[in-house]
CSV table of C-alpha atoms and ligand atoms in Angstrom, one decimal:
chain,number,residue,atom,x,y,z
V,25,MET,CA,0.0,0.0,0.0
V,26,ASN,CA,1.7,3.3,0.9
V,27,ASP,CA,5.1,3.3,2.7
V,28,GLY,CA,5.7,-0.3,1.8
V,29,ARG,CA,2.8,-1.8,3.8
V,30,ASP,CA,1.2,-4.9,2.3
V,31,ARG,CA,-2.0,-4.5,4.2
V,32,LEU,CA,-4.8,-2.0,3.7
V,33,ARG,CA,-5.8,0.3,6.6
V,34,ILE,CA,-9.2,1.7,7.5
V,35,ALA,CA,-9.5,4.5,10.0
V,36,VAL,CA,-12.5,4.4,12.3
V,37,GLN,CA,-13.6,6.5,15.3
V,38,LYS,CA,-12.3,5.0,18.5
V,39,SER,CA,-15.2,5.9,20.8
V,40,GLY,CA,-18.1,8.1,19.9
V,41,ARG,CA,-21.3,8.2,17.9
V,42,LEU,CA,-19.9,6.5,14.8
V,43,SER,CA,-17.7,3.7,16.3
V,44,GLU,CA,-20.2,0.9,16.8
V,45,ALA,CA,-22.1,1.4,13.5
V,46,SER,CA,-18.8,1.7,11.6
V,47,LEU,CA,-17.4,-1.6,12.8
V,48,ASP,CA,-20.8,-3.2,12.3
V,49,LEU,CA,-20.8,-2.1,8.7
V,50,LEU,CA,-17.3,-3.5,8.1
V,51,ARG,CA,-18.4,-6.8,9.6
V,52,ARG,CA,-21.5,-6.9,7.3
V,53,ALA,CA,-19.1,-6.3,4.4
V,54,GLY,CA,-17.5,-9.6,5.4
V,55,LEU,CA,-14.5,-8.5,7.4
V,56,ALA,CA,-13.5,-10.4,10.6
V,57,PHE,CA,-11.2,-8.8,13.1
V,58,ARG,CA,-9.0,-9.6,16.1
V,59,ALA,CA,-8.3,-6.8,18.6
V,60,SER,CA,-4.8,-5.9,19.6
V,61,ARG,CA,-4.0,-5.7,23.3
V,62,ASP,CA,-4.1,-1.9,23.4
V,63,LYS,CA,-7.5,-2.0,21.5
V,64,LEU,CA,-6.2,0.7,19.1
V,65,PHE,CA,-5.8,-1.7,16.2
V,66,LEU,CA,-8.0,-4.5,14.8
V,67,TYR,CA,-6.2,-7.1,12.8
V,68,GLY,CA,-8.2,-8.4,9.7
V,69,GLU,CA,-8.3,-12.1,9.9
V,70,ASN,CA,-9.8,-13.0,6.5
V,71,LEU,CA,-8.5,-10.2,4.2
V,72,PRO,CA,-5.3,-8.1,4.3
V,73,VAL,CA,-7.3,-5.2,5.8
V,74,ASP,CA,-6.7,-3.7,9.3
V,75,VAL,CA,-8.7,-1.2,11.3
V,76,LEU,CA,-7.1,1.7,13.1
V,77,LEU,CA,-9.2,3.1,16.0
V,78,VAL,CA,-8.5,6.9,16.2
V,79,ARG,CA,-10.1,10.2,17.1
V,80,ASP,CA,-12.6,11.1,14.3
V,81,ASP,CA,-11.0,14.5,13.8
V,82,ASP,CA,-7.6,12.8,13.0
V,83,ILE,CA,-9.1,10.7,10.2
V,84,PRO,CA,-8.8,13.2,7.3
V,85,GLY,CA,-5.2,13.9,8.2
V,86,LEU,CA,-4.3,10.2,8.3
V,87,LEU,CA,-5.9,9.8,4.8
V,88,VAL,CA,-4.1,12.8,3.4
V,89,GLU,CA,-0.7,11.6,4.6
V,90,GLY,CA,-1.4,8.1,3.3
V,91,SER,CA,-1.2,6.3,6.7
V,92,CYS,CA,-4.7,4.9,5.9
V,93,GLU,CA,-6.3,4.1,2.6
V,94,LEU,CA,-9.9,4.3,3.8
V,95,GLY,CA,-11.8,5.9,6.6
V,96,ILE,CA,-15.3,6.3,8.0
V,97,VAL,CA,-16.0,9.8,9.3
V,98,GLY,CA,-18.8,12.4,9.5
V,99,ARG,CA,-19.1,14.6,6.5
V,100,ASN,CA,-18.8,17.6,8.8
V,101,VAL,CA,-15.2,16.5,9.8
V,102,LEU,CA,-14.3,16.0,6.2
V,103,ASP,CA,-15.7,19.4,5.0
V,104,GLU,CA,-14.0,21.2,7.9
V,105,GLN,CA,-10.7,19.8,6.9
V,106,ARG,CA,-11.2,20.6,3.2
V,107,LEU,CA,-12.2,24.2,4.0
V,108,ALA,CA,-9.3,24.6,6.4
V,109,GLY,CA,-6.8,23.0,4.1
V,110,GLY,CA,-7.4,25.3,1.2
V,111,ALA,CA,-6.0,23.9,-2.1
V,112,ALA,CA,-4.2,20.9,-0.4
V,113,PRO,CA,-5.3,17.5,-1.7
V,114,ALA,CA,-8.4,16.4,0.3
V,115,PRO,CA,-9.8,12.9,0.9
V,116,ALA,CA,-12.7,12.1,-1.4
V,117,ALA,CA,-16.1,10.9,-0.1
V,118,LEU,CA,-17.0,7.6,-1.8
V,119,ILE,CA,-20.3,6.5,-0.3
V,120,ASP,CA,-22.9,8.0,2.1
V,121,LEU,CA,-23.3,5.4,4.8
V,122,GLY,CA,-26.8,6.3,6.1
V,123,PHE,CA,-25.9,6.4,9.8
V,124,GLY,CA,-24.6,9.0,12.2
V,125,HIS,CA,-27.1,11.6,11.0
V,126,CYS,CA,-26.7,14.9,12.8
V,127,ARG,CA,-26.5,18.6,12.2
V,128,LEU,CA,-23.9,21.3,12.9
V,129,ALA,CA,-26.0,23.9,14.6
V,130,LEU,CA,-25.7,27.3,16.3
V,131,ALA,CA,-27.1,27.2,19.8
V,132,VAL,CA,-27.5,29.9,22.5
V,133,PRO,CA,-28.4,30.0,26.2
V,134,ASP,CA,-32.1,29.5,27.1
V,135,GLY,CA,-33.7,32.8,28.2
V,136,GLY,CA,-30.8,34.9,27.0
V,137,PRO,CA,-30.8,38.0,24.8
V,138,ILE,CA,-29.9,36.3,21.4
V,139,GLY,CA,-33.2,35.8,19.5
V,140,THR,CA,-32.1,35.7,15.8
V,141,ILE,CA,-28.8,35.1,14.0
V,142,ALA,CA,-28.5,38.9,13.4
V,143,ASP,CA,-28.0,39.2,17.2
V,144,LEU,CA,-24.8,37.3,16.8
V,145,ALA,CA,-23.0,40.3,15.3
V,146,GLY,CA,-20.0,41.3,17.4
V,147,LEU,CA,-20.4,38.2,19.7
V,148,ARG,CA,-18.1,35.3,20.4
V,149,ILE,CA,-19.1,31.8,19.1
V,150,ALA,CA,-17.2,28.7,20.4
V,151,THR,CA,-16.8,25.7,18.1
V,152,SER,CA,-14.6,22.8,17.1
V,153,TYR,CA,-15.4,23.6,13.4
V,154,PRO,CA,-14.0,27.0,12.9
V,155,ALA,CA,-13.7,26.8,9.1
V,156,LEU,CA,-17.3,25.7,8.6
V,157,LEU,CA,-18.6,28.3,11.0
V,158,ALA,CA,-16.5,31.1,9.5
V,159,ASP,CA,-17.8,30.1,6.0
V,160,TRP,CA,-21.4,30.2,7.2
V,161,LEU,CA,-21.0,33.5,9.0
V,162,ARG,CA,-19.5,35.0,5.8
V,163,ALA,CA,-22.5,33.7,3.7
V,164,GLN,CA,-24.9,35.2,6.3
V,165,ARG,CA,-22.9,38.4,6.4
V,166,ILE,CA,-22.6,38.2,10.1
V,167,ASP,CA,-19.4,39.6,11.7
V,168,ALA,CA,-18.8,37.5,14.8
V,169,GLU,CA,-15.7,36.2,16.5
V,170,VAL,CA,-14.9,32.4,16.2
V,171,VAL,CA,-13.3,30.8,19.3
V,172,LEU,CA,-11.7,27.4,18.7
V,173,LEU,CA,-12.4,24.8,21.4
V,174,ASN,CA,-11.5,21.1,20.9
V,175,GLY,CA,-13.9,19.6,23.5
V,176,SER,CA,-16.7,20.5,25.9
V,177,VAL,CA,-17.9,23.2,23.6
V,178,GLU,CA,-21.3,23.1,25.2
V,179,ILE,CA,-20.1,24.5,28.5
V,180,ALA,CA,-18.3,27.5,26.9
V,181,PRO,CA,-21.3,29.9,27.5
V,182,ARG,CA,-21.5,29.1,31.2
V,183,LEU,CA,-17.7,29.6,31.6
V,184,GLY,CA,-18.1,33.0,30.0
V,185,LYS,CA,-15.8,32.0,27.1
V,186,ALA,CA,-18.4,32.6,24.4
V,187,HIS,CA,-22.0,33.9,23.9
V,188,ALA,CA,-23.0,31.1,21.6
V,189,ILE,CA,-21.8,27.7,20.3
V,190,CYS,CA,-21.7,25.9,17.0
V,191,ASP,CA,-21.6,22.2,17.6
V,192,LEU,CA,-23.0,18.8,16.4
V,193,VAL,CA,-26.5,18.0,17.5
V,194,SER,CA,-28.0,14.6,17.2
V,195,SER,CA,-30.7,13.8,19.8
V,196,GLY,CA,-30.4,17.3,21.3
V,197,ALA,CA,-29.8,15.9,24.7
V,198,THR,CA,-26.4,17.6,25.2
V,199,LEU,CA,-28.0,21.0,24.4
V,200,ALA,CA,-30.9,20.5,26.7
V,201,ALA,CA,-28.6,19.3,29.5
V,202,ASN,CA,-26.7,22.6,29.2
V,203,GLN,CA,-29.7,24.9,28.9
V,204,LEU,CA,-29.0,25.7,25.3
V,205,HIS,CA,-31.3,25.8,22.3
V,206,GLU,CA,-30.8,25.8,18.5
V,207,LEU,CA,-30.9,29.0,16.6
V,208,ALA,CA,-29.9,27.9,13.1
V,209,THR,CA,-28.5,24.9,11.2
V,210,VAL,CA,-25.1,25.3,9.6
V,211,MET,CA,-25.0,21.9,7.8
V,212,HIS,CA,-26.5,18.4,7.9
V,213,SER,CA,-24.1,15.5,8.2
V,214,GLU,CA,-23.9,11.8,8.2
V,215,ALA,CA,-21.1,9.2,8.1
V,216,VAL,CA,-19.3,8.7,4.8
V,217,LEU,CA,-16.7,6.3,3.5
V,218,VAL,CA,-13.7,8.3,2.4
V,219,ALA,CA,-10.5,7.4,0.5
V,220,SER,CA,-7.0,8.7,0.7
V,221,PRO,CA,-6.1,11.2,-2.0
V,222,ARG,CA,-2.7,9.6,-2.3
V,223,PRO,CA,-2.0,7.4,-5.4
V,224,ARG,CA,-2.0,3.8,-4.5
V,225,GLY,CA,-0.5,0.7,-6.1
V,226,ALA,CA,-2.6,-1.6,-8.2
V,227,ALA,CA,-3.2,-4.2,-5.5
V,228,ALA,CA,-4.3,-1.6,-3.0
V,229,SER,CA,-6.6,0.1,-5.5
V,230,GLN,CA,-8.2,-3.2,-6.3
V,231,LEU,CA,-8.8,-4.0,-2.7
V,232,VAL,CA,-10.2,-0.5,-2.1
V,233,GLU,CA,-12.6,-1.0,-5.0
V,234,ARG,CA,-13.6,-4.4,-3.7
V,235,LEU,CA,-14.3,-3.2,-0.2
V,236,GLY,CA,-16.3,-0.2,-1.6
V,237,ALA,CA,-18.5,-2.6,-3.6
V,238,ARG,CA,-19.0,-4.8,-0.6
V,239,ILE,CA,-20.0,-1.9,1.6
V,240,ALA,CA,-22.4,-0.5,-1.0
V,241,GLY,CA,-23.8,-4.1,-1.2
V,242,ALA,CA,-24.2,-4.4,2.6
V,243,LEU,CA,-26.0,-1.0,2.6
V,244,SER,CA,-28.4,-1.7,-0.3
V,245,GLY,CA,-29.2,-5.1,1.1
V,246,ALA,CA,-30.1,-3.6,4.5
V,247,GLY,CA,-33.9,-3.6,4.8
V,248,ALA,CA,-34.4,-5.3,1.4
V,249,ARG,CA,-36.9,-8.2,1.1
V,250,LEU,CA,-37.2,-10.7,-1.6
V,251,LEU,CA,-40.9,-11.6,-2.3
V,252,MET,CA,-41.7,-14.8,-4.1
V,253,LEU,CA,-45.2,-15.9,-5.1
V,254,GLN,CA,-47.3,-17.6,-7.8
V,255,ALA,CA,-50.4,-16.0,-9.3
V,256,PRO,CA,-52.7,-16.0,-12.2
V,257,ARG,CA,-51.1,-14.1,-15.1
V,258,THR,CA,-54.1,-11.8,-15.2
V,259,ALA,CA,-53.5,-10.6,-11.6
V,260,LEU,CA,-49.9,-9.5,-12.4
V,261,PRO,CA,-50.6,-5.8,-13.1
V,262,ALA,CA,-52.6,-5.4,-9.9
V,263,ILE,CA,-50.0,-7.2,-7.9
V,264,THR,CA,-47.1,-5.2,-9.4
V,265,ARG,CA,-48.9,-1.9,-8.6
V,266,LEU,CA,-49.3,-3.0,-4.9
V,267,LEU,CA,-45.7,-3.8,-4.2
V,268,PRO,CA,-43.2,-1.5,-2.5
V,269,SER,CA,-40.9,-2.7,-5.2
V,270,ARG,CA,-37.3,-1.4,-5.9
V,271,GLU,CA,-37.4,-2.5,-9.6
V,272,ALA,CA,-39.6,-4.4,-12.1
V,273,PRO,CA,-40.3,-7.9,-10.8
V,274,SER,CA,-39.0,-11.0,-12.7
V,275,VAL,CA,-41.8,-13.1,-14.0
V,276,LEU,CA,-41.4,-16.8,-14.9
V,277,GLY,CA,-43.6,-19.2,-16.8
V,278,LEU,CA,-44.7,-22.5,-15.0
V,279,ASP,CA,-44.6,-25.8,-16.8
V,280,GLY,CA,-48.0,-27.1,-17.8
V,281,ARG,CA,-49.8,-24.1,-16.3
V,282,PRO,CA,-50.0,-21.4,-19.1
V,283,ASP,CA,-52.4,-19.2,-17.1
V,284,ASP,CA,-50.2,-18.9,-14.0
V,285,VAL,CA,-46.8,-17.3,-13.4
V,286,ALA,CA,-44.2,-17.3,-10.7
V,287,MET,CA,-42.9,-13.9,-9.6
V,288,GLN,CA,-39.9,-12.6,-7.8
V,289,ALA,CA,-39.6,-9.0,-6.6
V,290,LEU,CA,-37.1,-7.1,-4.6
V,291,CYS,CA,-39.0,-4.9,-2.2
V,292,ASN,CA,-38.1,-2.5,0.6
V,293,ALA,CA,-38.6,-3.0,4.3
V,294,SER,CA,-42.2,-1.6,4.2
V,295,LEU,CA,-43.5,-4.9,2.8
V,296,ASP,CA,-45.7,-6.0,5.6
V,297,TRP,CA,-48.6,-8.4,6.5
V,298,GLN,CA,-51.1,-6.1,5.0
V,299,HIS,CA,-49.4,-6.4,1.7
V,300,LEU,CA,-49.4,-10.2,1.9
V,301,GLU,CA,-53.1,-10.3,2.7
V,302,GLU,CA,-53.8,-8.0,-0.2
V,303,LEU,CA,-51.7,-10.2,-2.5
V,304,LYS,CA,-53.7,-13.2,-1.4
V,305,ARG,CA,-56.9,-11.5,-2.2
V,306,LEU,CA,-55.6,-10.7,-5.7
V,307,GLY,CA,-55.0,-14.5,-6.2
V,308,ALA,CA,-51.4,-15.0,-5.1
V,309,ARG,CA,-50.4,-18.3,-3.7
V,310,GLY,CA,-47.3,-19.6,-1.9
V,311,VAL,CA,-46.3,-16.1,-0.9
V,312,MET,CA,-42.9,-16.0,0.7
V,313,VAL,CA,-40.8,-13.1,2.0
V,314,LEU,CA,-37.0,-13.5,2.5
V,315,ASN,CA,-34.6,-11.1,4.2
V,316,VAL,CA,-31.8,-10.0,1.8
V,317,GLU,CA,-28.5,-10.2,3.5
V,318,ARG,CA,-26.2,-8.9,0.8
V,319,MET,CA,-26.4,-7.7,-2.8
V,320,LEU,CA,-23.7,-7.1,-5.4
V,321,ALA,CA,-24.9,-4.8,-8.1
Z,421,PRP,C1,-21.2,15.4,19.4
Z,421,PRP,C2,-21.4,16.8,20.1
Z,421,PRP,C3,-22.1,16.6,21.3
Z,421,PRP,C4,-23.0,15.4,21.0
Z,421,PRP,C5,-24.4,15.8,20.7
Z,421,PRP,O1,-20.1,14.8,19.8
Z,421,PRP,O2,-20.1,17.4,20.3
Z,421,PRP,O3,-21.3,16.4,22.4
Z,421,PRP,O4,-22.4,14.7,19.9
Z,421,PRP,O5,-25.2,14.7,20.6
Z,421,PRP,P1,-26.7,14.7,21.2
Z,421,PRP,O6,-27.4,15.9,20.5
Z,421,PRP,O7,-27.3,13.4,20.9
Z,421,PRP,O8,-26.6,15.0,22.7
Z,421,PRP,P2,-19.4,13.6,19.0
Z,421,PRP,O9,-20.1,12.3,19.4
Z,421,PRP,O10,-19.4,13.9,17.6
Z,421,PRP,O11,-18.0,13.4,19.6
Z,421,PRP,P3,-16.7,14.4,19.4
Z,421,PRP,O12,-17.3,15.8,19.3
Z,421,PRP,O13,-16.0,14.2,20.7
Z,421,PRP,O14,-16.0,13.9,18.2
Z,422,ZN,ZN1,-14.7,14.7,17.1
């Protein structure tokens, strides 16, 4: 890979909102790991792919310097790095992963004097995302002071360090616990799979591509159902209209039964008992629903 390594490295958040879902996704993509004693490194047992457990904010840097080929990180962390880095090569987002949804938001103390974003003019705002915040303030034409804090941003107003904060909000529990409320959303974010901008050798590129395809497959398989049934040929249009289907169903003829067909359809997770009962009313028989574990497009 880079610097003479012969194993691929994926950087994942060590402990935080994305950690568990990230490792779960890698397992669903077929990777099996053994933890090192210090728990900072997971050794890939069935592919030459290891996981590095690090602070999420360090992940873009590790990708840029080529210490890791892939990473899973919030889009907010990636965008912050790209804005702050200027013209330097930045990691590229490969796939939206559909978990870790949150927003970067401006929040102010409950019952305080700040009622609208215009009131922020001339005030201090604490954040771990100075580039994203500065960019947003510029776009809103608000002249405020950005104060960089690398942790516990939510207590800055109480400590008198800032009048407002700009931080990630997911459930809103952290804001509520600190008597803060949201004033505006700066950006929406979710976990993304990112790749190092460094050129890689052929073997590494191939492995990156293979893992990307597997991860995409694990994601699109999630929640998918395969519906199988037999029905009179005449009932097909009504049946097809009813299905929460992802694509046109496959229809097969049945030996010696010219009026009947067998049908297979890939449906989404909303396929429920009510659908099955409806299908039966339309003449379907032998209705079967299977969970789809993986898909390779
Ligand atoms: C974010 C943010 C808050 C918390 C908000 O931290 O800094 O502490 O999540 O979540 P809530 O609205 O559900 O209470 P994150 O997990 O990203 O960790 P980090 O900031 O230390 O990287
Ligand atoms: Zn972080």
